[in-house]
Amino acid sequence: MPVITQATAALVDIEVETVRTDAVQSFLKQETLLVEISTDEGLTGVGYSYTIGTGGRAVLAMLRDHLLPLLPGQDSRNVEHIWTTLFRSTRATTVGAITSLALAAVDTALWDLRGLRSQSPLWQLAGGYRPEVPLYDTEGGWLHLSTEELVEGALASQQRGFRGVKIKVGKEHIADDRSRLLAVREAIGQEMHLMVDANQSMTSAEAIRRARAFEDANLFWFEEPLPADDVSGHARLAESTSIPVAVGESMYSIAQFRDYLHRGAAGIVQVDVARIGGITPWLKVAHLAEAYNVAVCPHFLMELHVSLTAAVPNGEYVEYIPQLRGVTNTELEIRDGRAIAPNTPGLGIDWNRDRLDDRTVA
Ligand code: MG
């Protein structure tokens, strides 16, 4: 029996490779919650989730004080049962970010175990749609960069074979946002995809005004224009513009996605495997989006999302933000702007123990 004998958690601070600034924050370090689950077969699954700099210790406490003690003795194959048991045990803090992030670290470790046991890579274990997925580049589009730097970055991304580039918006003056986008569009031509991201910084009225000013930049999507809990605002915006509205990175439950999709407020779904609570709920959101004929282009966490996007038929794009190169032995394989889903059993992340130990803070 693959019974769980031990479960441990650690907090690892991973430095960012590039300064990342958007309309509301700067991403200075990734707090990484690492969970290891061992079974009596002699297997150990490693899972993880993250924050972009705050709250990591709260997630660690949730894991150590409440969730991990429930694991020993459980059959590790019963992933749905374990997920639901842990979720229900934390009623007072659900639906919420801390619980979802903690659940994700456990759930991804269970999927790693599943893959190790069956000797299957995640992309096939989770569905097996296609072995590689297109990438778009976010690393050259941060808000603090000048127009010249944006243009230079977009052209470099194009040279490297990326199919799209994302630019942050939310400058004080609408004219600044517009001129930055038009300069990039002019440089890259009409065929390459250009996305924008406002990181929830706008009101509905302002987003409608900005979307109108952006229309002739031929945008592929307008990401997180409003606070994530403003579903009706997103619905009004989606009604008013031809630009697809992309949401999902700040949502922590399947039901939130249902509300957005049901109201026509999401043209692209960006479900994040850490924030939704792991691979188990991620796949449910992806399949729900498929039922609404909506594409999935997950947020961040490229190293896991390549396999998940490759697993489902409506997975369209993965966001290129390398983050684990400092703590892994192998890099994600990229060919002509496409990421190749790892073919090794489990999550396919080859952690470097020494480098993780060096960065472990709790
Ligand atoms: Mg975003």
Short mmCIF file of C-alpha atoms and ligand atoms in Angstrom, two decimals:
data_model
loop_
_atom_site.label_atom_id
_atom_site.label_comp_id
_atom_site.label_asym_id
_atom_site.label_seq_id
_atom_site.Cartn_x
_atom_site.Cartn_y
_atom_site.Cartn_z
CA MET A 1 0.00 0.00 0.00
CA PRO A 2 1.33 3.45 -0.88
CA VAL A 3 0.56 4.77 2.57
CA ILE A 4 1.95 8.15 3.60
CA THR A 5 4.54 7.80 6.35
CA GLN A 6 5.91 11.32 6.54
CA ALA A 7 5.18 14.85 5.30
CA THR A 8 7.43 17.86 5.79
CA ALA A 9 7.43 21.49 4.68
CA ALA A 10 10.09 24.17 4.25
CA LEU A 11 10.21 27.79 3.15
CA VAL A 12 12.82 28.64 0.52
CA ASP A 13 13.52 32.17 -0.69
CA ILE A 14 14.38 32.17 -4.39
CA GLU A 15 15.82 35.36 -5.83
CA VAL A 16 14.18 36.83 -8.97
CA GLU A 17 16.20 36.92 -12.18
CA THR A 18 14.87 40.30 -13.35
CA VAL A 19 13.39 43.34 -11.57
CA ARG A 20 9.64 42.93 -12.11
CA THR A 21 7.44 45.97 -11.60
CA ASP A 22 3.77 46.37 -12.49
CA ALA A 23 1.04 48.90 -11.73
CA VAL A 24 0.66 47.86 -8.09
CA GLN A 25 3.80 46.08 -6.85
CA SER A 26 7.38 44.87 -7.35
CA PHE A 27 8.27 41.16 -7.29
CA LEU A 28 11.53 40.98 -5.32
CA LYS A 29 11.75 37.32 -4.22
CA GLN A 30 9.74 34.16 -4.59
CA GLU A 31 8.83 32.63 -1.24
CA THR A 32 8.66 28.95 -2.14
CA LEU A 33 6.77 26.45 0.00
CA LEU A 34 8.34 23.06 -0.55
CA VAL A 35 6.45 19.97 0.64
CA GLU A 36 7.87 16.44 0.64
CA ILE A 37 5.62 13.44 1.12
CA SER A 38 7.07 9.94 1.63
CA THR A 39 5.27 6.61 1.46
CA ASP A 40 5.96 3.10 2.69
CA GLU A 41 6.85 2.05 -0.88
CA GLY A 42 10.00 4.11 -0.50
CA LEU A 43 8.88 6.93 -2.80
CA THR A 44 9.07 10.66 -2.02
CA GLY A 45 7.02 13.22 -3.92
CA VAL A 46 8.08 16.87 -3.93
CA GLY A 47 5.49 19.60 -4.40
CA TYR A 48 5.58 23.37 -4.14
CA SER A 49 3.71 26.62 -4.26
CA TYR A 50 4.78 30.24 -3.87
CA THR A 51 4.12 33.81 -2.95
CA ILE A 52 5.71 36.80 -4.65
CA GLY A 53 7.17 38.05 -1.39
CA THR A 54 4.68 38.18 1.49
CA GLY A 55 2.78 35.66 3.59
CA GLY A 56 5.07 32.69 3.02
CA ARG A 57 5.47 32.06 6.74
CA ALA A 58 1.70 32.04 7.21
CA VAL A 59 1.38 29.35 4.54
CA LEU A 60 4.18 27.38 6.21
CA ALA A 61 2.36 27.57 9.56
CA MET A 62 -0.87 26.39 7.93
CA LEU A 63 0.99 23.40 6.54
CA ARG A 64 2.91 22.50 9.68
CA ASP A 65 0.22 23.20 12.27
CA HIS A 66 -2.89 21.98 10.47
CA LEU A 67 -2.54 20.17 7.14
CA LEU A 68 0.55 17.96 7.23
CA PRO A 69 -0.41 16.20 10.52
CA LEU A 70 -3.51 14.88 8.69
CA LEU A 71 -1.45 13.04 6.06
CA PRO A 72 0.33 10.08 7.73
CA GLY A 73 -1.71 6.89 7.33
CA GLN A 74 -3.59 8.13 4.23
CA ASP A 75 -3.43 6.21 0.95
CA SER A 76 -1.47 8.61 -1.26
CA ARG A 77 -3.34 7.45 -4.37
CA ASN A 78 -6.61 8.96 -3.09
CA VAL A 79 -5.75 12.49 -4.16
CA GLU A 80 -9.34 13.77 -4.35
CA HIS A 81 -10.11 12.38 -0.90
CA ILE A 82 -7.02 13.95 0.63
CA TRP A 83 -7.64 17.32 -1.05
CA THR A 84 -11.22 17.46 0.18
CA THR A 85 -10.33 16.29 3.68
CA LEU A 86 -7.68 19.00 4.03
CA PHE A 87 -9.95 21.67 2.55
CA ARG A 88 -12.79 20.82 4.92
CA SER A 89 -10.46 20.76 7.90
CA THR A 90 -9.70 24.46 7.36
CA ARG A 91 -13.23 25.83 6.97
CA ALA A 92 -12.46 28.98 8.93
CA THR A 93 -9.86 30.08 6.37
CA THR A 94 -11.47 28.95 3.13
CA VAL A 95 -11.92 30.15 0.44
CA GLY A 96 -8.64 31.98 0.90
CA ALA A 97 -5.14 32.47 -0.39
CA ILE A 98 -3.23 30.98 2.56
CA THR A 99 -5.19 27.73 2.52
CA SER A 100 -5.13 27.41 -1.28
CA LEU A 101 -1.37 27.95 -1.44
CA ALA A 102 -0.83 25.38 1.32
CA LEU A 103 -3.13 22.87 -0.40
CA ALA A 104 -1.27 23.36 -3.67
CA ALA A 105 2.06 22.40 -2.12
CA VAL A 106 0.51 19.16 -0.80
CA ASP A 107 -1.47 18.38 -3.96
CA THR A 108 1.49 18.86 -6.30
CA ALA A 109 3.57 16.50 -4.12
CA LEU A 110 0.79 13.87 -4.42
CA TRP A 111 0.79 14.27 -8.22
CA ASP A 112 4.57 13.96 -8.21
CA LEU A 113 4.15 10.66 -6.32
CA ARG A 114 1.50 9.55 -8.80
CA GLY A 115 3.88 10.17 -11.69
CA LEU A 116 6.82 8.49 -9.97
CA ARG A 117 4.73 5.43 -9.16
CA SER A 118 3.37 5.05 -12.72
CA GLN A 119 6.60 6.29 -14.35
CA SER A 120 4.57 8.87 -16.29
CA PRO A 121 5.37 12.52 -17.00
CA LEU A 122 2.82 15.05 -15.73
CA TRP A 123 1.69 16.22 -19.16
CA GLN A 124 0.48 12.72 -20.00
CA LEU A 125 -0.72 11.83 -16.51
CA ALA A 126 -2.94 14.95 -16.46
CA GLY A 127 -4.48 14.41 -19.88
CA GLY A 128 -1.82 14.14 -22.58
CA TYR A 129 -2.92 16.52 -25.34
CA ARG A 130 0.38 17.57 -26.97
CA PRO A 131 4.04 17.49 -25.94
CA GLU A 132 4.89 21.17 -26.48
CA VAL A 133 3.24 24.57 -26.01
CA PRO A 134 3.86 28.09 -27.36
CA LEU A 135 5.42 30.67 -25.06
CA TYR A 136 4.86 34.38 -24.78
CA ASP A 137 7.42 36.62 -23.12
CA THR A 138 6.67 38.80 -20.09
CA GLU A 139 10.24 39.54 -19.06
CA GLY A 140 10.67 42.57 -21.37
CA GLY A 141 7.41 44.36 -20.56
CA TRP A 142 7.67 45.66 -17.00
CA LEU A 143 6.14 49.03 -16.14
CA HIS A 144 9.37 50.71 -15.05
CA LEU A 145 10.99 50.16 -18.47
CA SER A 146 11.19 53.03 -20.98
CA THR A 147 9.46 52.87 -24.37
CA GLU A 148 12.85 52.29 -26.00
CA GLU A 149 13.57 49.39 -23.64
CA LEU A 150 10.11 47.90 -24.31
CA VAL A 151 10.68 48.04 -28.07
CA GLU A 152 14.16 46.58 -27.74
CA GLY A 153 12.86 43.79 -25.49
CA ALA A 154 9.95 42.94 -27.80
CA LEU A 155 12.23 42.73 -30.81
CA ALA A 156 14.62 40.49 -28.88
CA SER A 157 11.68 38.22 -27.92
CA GLN A 158 10.61 38.07 -31.56
CA GLN A 159 14.15 37.12 -32.57
CA ARG A 160 14.11 34.28 -30.06
CA GLY A 161 10.94 32.86 -31.59
CA PHE A 162 8.36 33.85 -28.95
CA ARG A 163 4.83 34.09 -30.39
CA GLY A 164 3.79 36.99 -28.18
CA VAL A 165 4.95 39.66 -25.73
CA LYS A 166 3.16 41.15 -22.74
CA ILE A 167 3.44 44.79 -21.69
CA LYS A 168 2.34 46.16 -18.32
CA VAL A 169 -0.10 49.09 -18.45
CA GLY A 170 -1.39 51.52 -15.82
CA LYS A 171 0.79 54.57 -16.39
CA GLU A 172 -0.67 57.70 -14.83
CA HIS A 173 -1.67 59.11 -18.21
CA ILE A 174 -3.58 57.10 -20.77
CA ALA A 175 -1.47 58.68 -23.54
CA ASP A 176 1.68 57.11 -22.07
CA ASP A 177 0.16 53.62 -22.07
CA ARG A 178 -1.09 54.13 -25.61
CA SER A 179 2.16 55.45 -27.08
CA ARG A 180 4.17 52.61 -25.46
CA LEU A 181 1.84 50.00 -26.96
CA LEU A 182 1.77 51.57 -30.41
CA ALA A 183 5.57 51.82 -30.46
CA VAL A 184 5.87 48.11 -29.66
CA ARG A 185 3.16 47.18 -32.17
CA GLU A 186 4.88 49.17 -34.89
CA ALA A 187 8.22 47.49 -34.15
CA ILE A 188 6.99 43.88 -34.07
CA GLY A 189 4.50 44.08 -36.94
CA GLN A 190 0.87 42.92 -36.95
CA GLU A 191 1.36 39.17 -36.68
CA MET A 192 3.01 38.77 -33.31
CA HIS A 193 0.63 38.68 -30.36
CA LEU A 194 0.71 41.67 -27.99
CA MET A 195 -0.95 41.38 -24.57
CA VAL A 196 -1.36 43.98 -21.81
CA ASP A 197 -1.68 43.56 -18.05
CA ALA A 198 -3.04 46.15 -15.58
CA ASN A 199 -2.67 44.00 -12.43
CA GLN A 200 -6.12 44.93 -11.05
CA SER A 201 -5.20 48.62 -10.89
CA MET A 202 -8.23 50.20 -12.58
CA THR A 203 -11.88 50.98 -12.01
CA SER A 204 -14.39 49.58 -14.46
CA ALA A 205 -14.98 53.03 -15.97
CA GLU A 206 -11.25 53.66 -16.41
CA ALA A 207 -10.66 50.21 -17.91
CA ILE A 208 -13.42 50.81 -20.48
CA ARG A 209 -11.80 54.15 -21.37
CA ARG A 210 -8.32 52.63 -21.65
CA ALA A 211 -9.53 49.61 -23.67
CA ARG A 212 -10.99 52.02 -26.22
CA ALA A 213 -7.64 53.85 -26.45
CA PHE A 214 -5.86 50.51 -26.92
CA GLU A 215 -8.15 49.13 -29.66
CA ASP A 216 -5.90 49.99 -32.60
CA ALA A 217 -2.87 48.31 -31.01
CA ASN A 218 -4.42 44.97 -32.03
CA LEU A 219 -4.21 43.40 -28.55
CA PHE A 220 -4.51 39.69 -27.90
CA TRP A 221 -5.86 40.26 -24.40
CA PHE A 222 -6.35 42.84 -21.60
CA GLU A 223 -5.29 41.13 -18.37
CA GLU A 224 -6.60 41.81 -14.86
CA PRO A 225 -7.96 45.27 -15.61
CA LEU A 226 -9.96 45.38 -12.33
CA PRO A 227 -9.84 43.89 -8.83
CA ALA A 228 -10.52 40.17 -9.11
CA ASP A 229 -13.66 40.31 -6.97
CA ASP A 230 -15.38 42.77 -9.34
CA VAL A 231 -17.10 40.25 -11.61
CA SER A 232 -19.78 42.64 -12.80
CA GLY A 233 -17.16 45.27 -13.67
CA HIS A 234 -15.33 42.72 -15.82
CA ALA A 235 -18.62 41.75 -17.47
CA ARG A 236 -19.31 45.42 -18.33
CA LEU A 237 -15.81 45.82 -19.74
CA ALA A 238 -16.07 42.64 -21.81
CA GLU A 239 -19.35 43.92 -23.26
CA SER A 240 -17.75 47.21 -24.24
CA THR A 241 -14.58 46.08 -26.03
CA SER A 242 -13.40 43.71 -28.74
CA ILE A 243 -10.24 42.95 -26.70
CA PRO A 244 -10.53 39.62 -24.85
CA VAL A 245 -10.50 40.12 -21.07
CA ALA A 246 -8.04 37.76 -19.32
CA VAL A 247 -8.47 36.87 -15.65
CA GLY A 248 -7.63 34.15 -13.18
CA GLU A 249 -4.27 34.69 -11.52
CA SER A 250 -5.92 36.17 -8.43
CA MET A 251 -8.68 33.59 -8.04
CA TYR A 252 -8.62 30.92 -5.38
CA SER A 253 -11.64 28.69 -6.07
CA ILE A 254 -13.36 26.86 -8.90
CA ALA A 255 -16.62 28.67 -8.18
CA GLN A 256 -15.05 32.07 -8.89
CA PHE A 257 -14.16 30.85 -12.38
CA ARG A 258 -17.67 29.52 -12.83
CA ASP A 259 -19.11 32.97 -12.01
CA TYR A 260 -16.79 34.71 -14.48
CA LEU A 261 -17.44 32.24 -17.28
CA HIS A 262 -21.17 32.13 -16.68
CA ARG A 263 -21.38 35.93 -16.91
CA GLY A 264 -19.20 36.22 -20.02
CA ALA A 265 -16.63 38.19 -18.00
CA ALA A 266 -13.59 36.06 -18.98
CA GLY A 267 -12.34 35.71 -22.56
CA ILE A 268 -9.11 33.99 -21.44
CA VAL A 269 -8.66 31.95 -18.25
CA GLN A 270 -5.31 32.31 -16.44
CA VAL A 271 -5.72 29.83 -13.61
CA ASP A 272 -2.57 29.55 -11.47
CA VAL A 273 -1.86 26.05 -10.11
CA ALA A 274 -0.56 27.39 -6.79
CA ARG A 275 -3.32 29.90 -6.11
CA ILE A 276 -6.16 27.57 -7.09
CA GLY A 277 -4.92 24.88 -4.68
CA GLY A 278 -2.99 22.47 -6.87
CA ILE A 279 -3.21 20.34 -9.99
CA THR A 280 -6.47 18.69 -8.91
CA PRO A 281 -8.55 21.92 -8.99
CA TRP A 282 -6.45 23.40 -11.86
CA LEU A 283 -7.62 20.66 -14.19
CA LYS A 284 -11.24 21.18 -13.16
CA VAL A 285 -11.00 24.88 -14.04
CA ALA A 286 -9.34 24.07 -17.38
CA HIS A 287 -12.11 21.62 -18.27
CA LEU A 288 -14.77 24.09 -17.13
CA ALA A 289 -13.24 26.71 -19.45
CA GLU A 290 -13.26 24.18 -22.29
CA ALA A 291 -17.00 23.74 -21.80
CA TYR A 292 -17.35 27.52 -22.35
CA ASN A 293 -15.00 27.42 -25.38
CA VAL A 294 -12.45 29.56 -23.54
CA ALA A 295 -8.66 29.10 -23.78
CA VAL A 296 -6.39 28.57 -20.78
CA CYS A 297 -3.16 30.60 -20.56
CA PRO A 298 -1.97 30.10 -16.97
CA HIS A 299 -0.26 32.71 -14.84
CA PHE A 300 3.49 32.46 -14.02
CA LEU A 301 4.97 29.18 -12.64
CA MET A 302 6.14 28.21 -16.10
CA GLU A 303 7.97 25.12 -14.85
CA LEU A 304 4.67 23.42 -13.84
CA HIS A 305 2.30 25.11 -16.25
CA VAL A 306 4.09 23.83 -19.35
CA SER A 307 3.05 20.28 -18.46
CA LEU A 308 -0.50 21.26 -17.47
CA THR A 309 -1.07 23.40 -20.57
CA ALA A 310 0.23 20.48 -22.66
CA ALA A 311 -2.26 18.18 -20.92
CA VAL A 312 -5.50 19.92 -22.00
CA PRO A 313 -6.90 20.69 -25.47
CA ASN A 314 -7.75 24.32 -24.63
CA GLY A 315 -4.27 25.12 -23.27
CA GLU A 316 -3.07 27.92 -25.54
CA TYR A 317 -0.05 29.73 -24.13
CA VAL A 318 2.49 29.58 -21.33
CA GLU A 319 4.00 32.71 -19.81
CA TYR A 320 7.80 32.81 -20.06
CA ILE A 321 9.16 33.89 -16.66
CA PRO A 322 12.00 31.56 -15.69
CA GLN A 323 12.17 31.37 -11.90
CA LEU A 324 13.66 28.03 -10.84
CA ARG A 325 16.98 28.08 -12.72
CA GLY A 326 18.87 28.91 -9.52
CA VAL A 327 17.58 25.80 -7.70
CA THR A 328 17.28 23.11 -10.39
CA ASN A 329 19.81 20.95 -12.24
CA THR A 330 18.14 21.06 -15.64
CA GLU A 331 16.44 23.85 -17.54
CA LEU A 332 13.14 23.72 -19.34
CA GLU A 333 13.74 22.85 -22.99
CA ILE A 334 12.66 25.55 -25.44
CA ARG A 335 12.63 25.10 -29.20
CA ASP A 336 11.55 27.81 -31.66
CA GLY A 337 9.44 29.66 -29.08
CA ARG A 338 7.83 26.49 -27.77
CA ALA A 339 8.41 24.84 -24.42
CA ILE A 340 8.78 21.08 -24.42
CA ALA A 341 6.91 19.41 -21.55
CA PRO A 342 9.38 17.43 -19.40
CA ASN A 343 9.29 13.71 -20.16
CA THR A 344 10.66 12.55 -16.81
CA PRO A 345 8.22 10.86 -14.39
CA GLY A 346 6.30 13.11 -11.99
CA LEU A 347 6.37 16.90 -12.09
CA GLY A 348 9.60 16.83 -14.08
CA ILE A 349 11.42 19.37 -11.89
CA ASP A 350 14.98 18.32 -11.09
CA TRP A 351 15.58 20.12 -7.78
CA ASN A 352 19.15 20.85 -6.69
CA ARG A 353 19.24 19.93 -2.99
CA ASP A 354 22.29 21.98 -2.08
CA ARG A 355 20.97 25.12 -3.66
CA LEU A 356 17.58 24.64 -1.98
CA ASP A 357 19.30 24.13 1.38
CA ASP A 358 21.33 27.32 0.89
CA ARG A 359 18.13 29.30 0.42
CA THR A 360 15.97 27.64 3.09
CA VAL A 361 14.85 30.23 5.66
CA ALA A 362 12.39 28.22 7.75
MG MG B 1 -0.79 39.31 -14.55
#
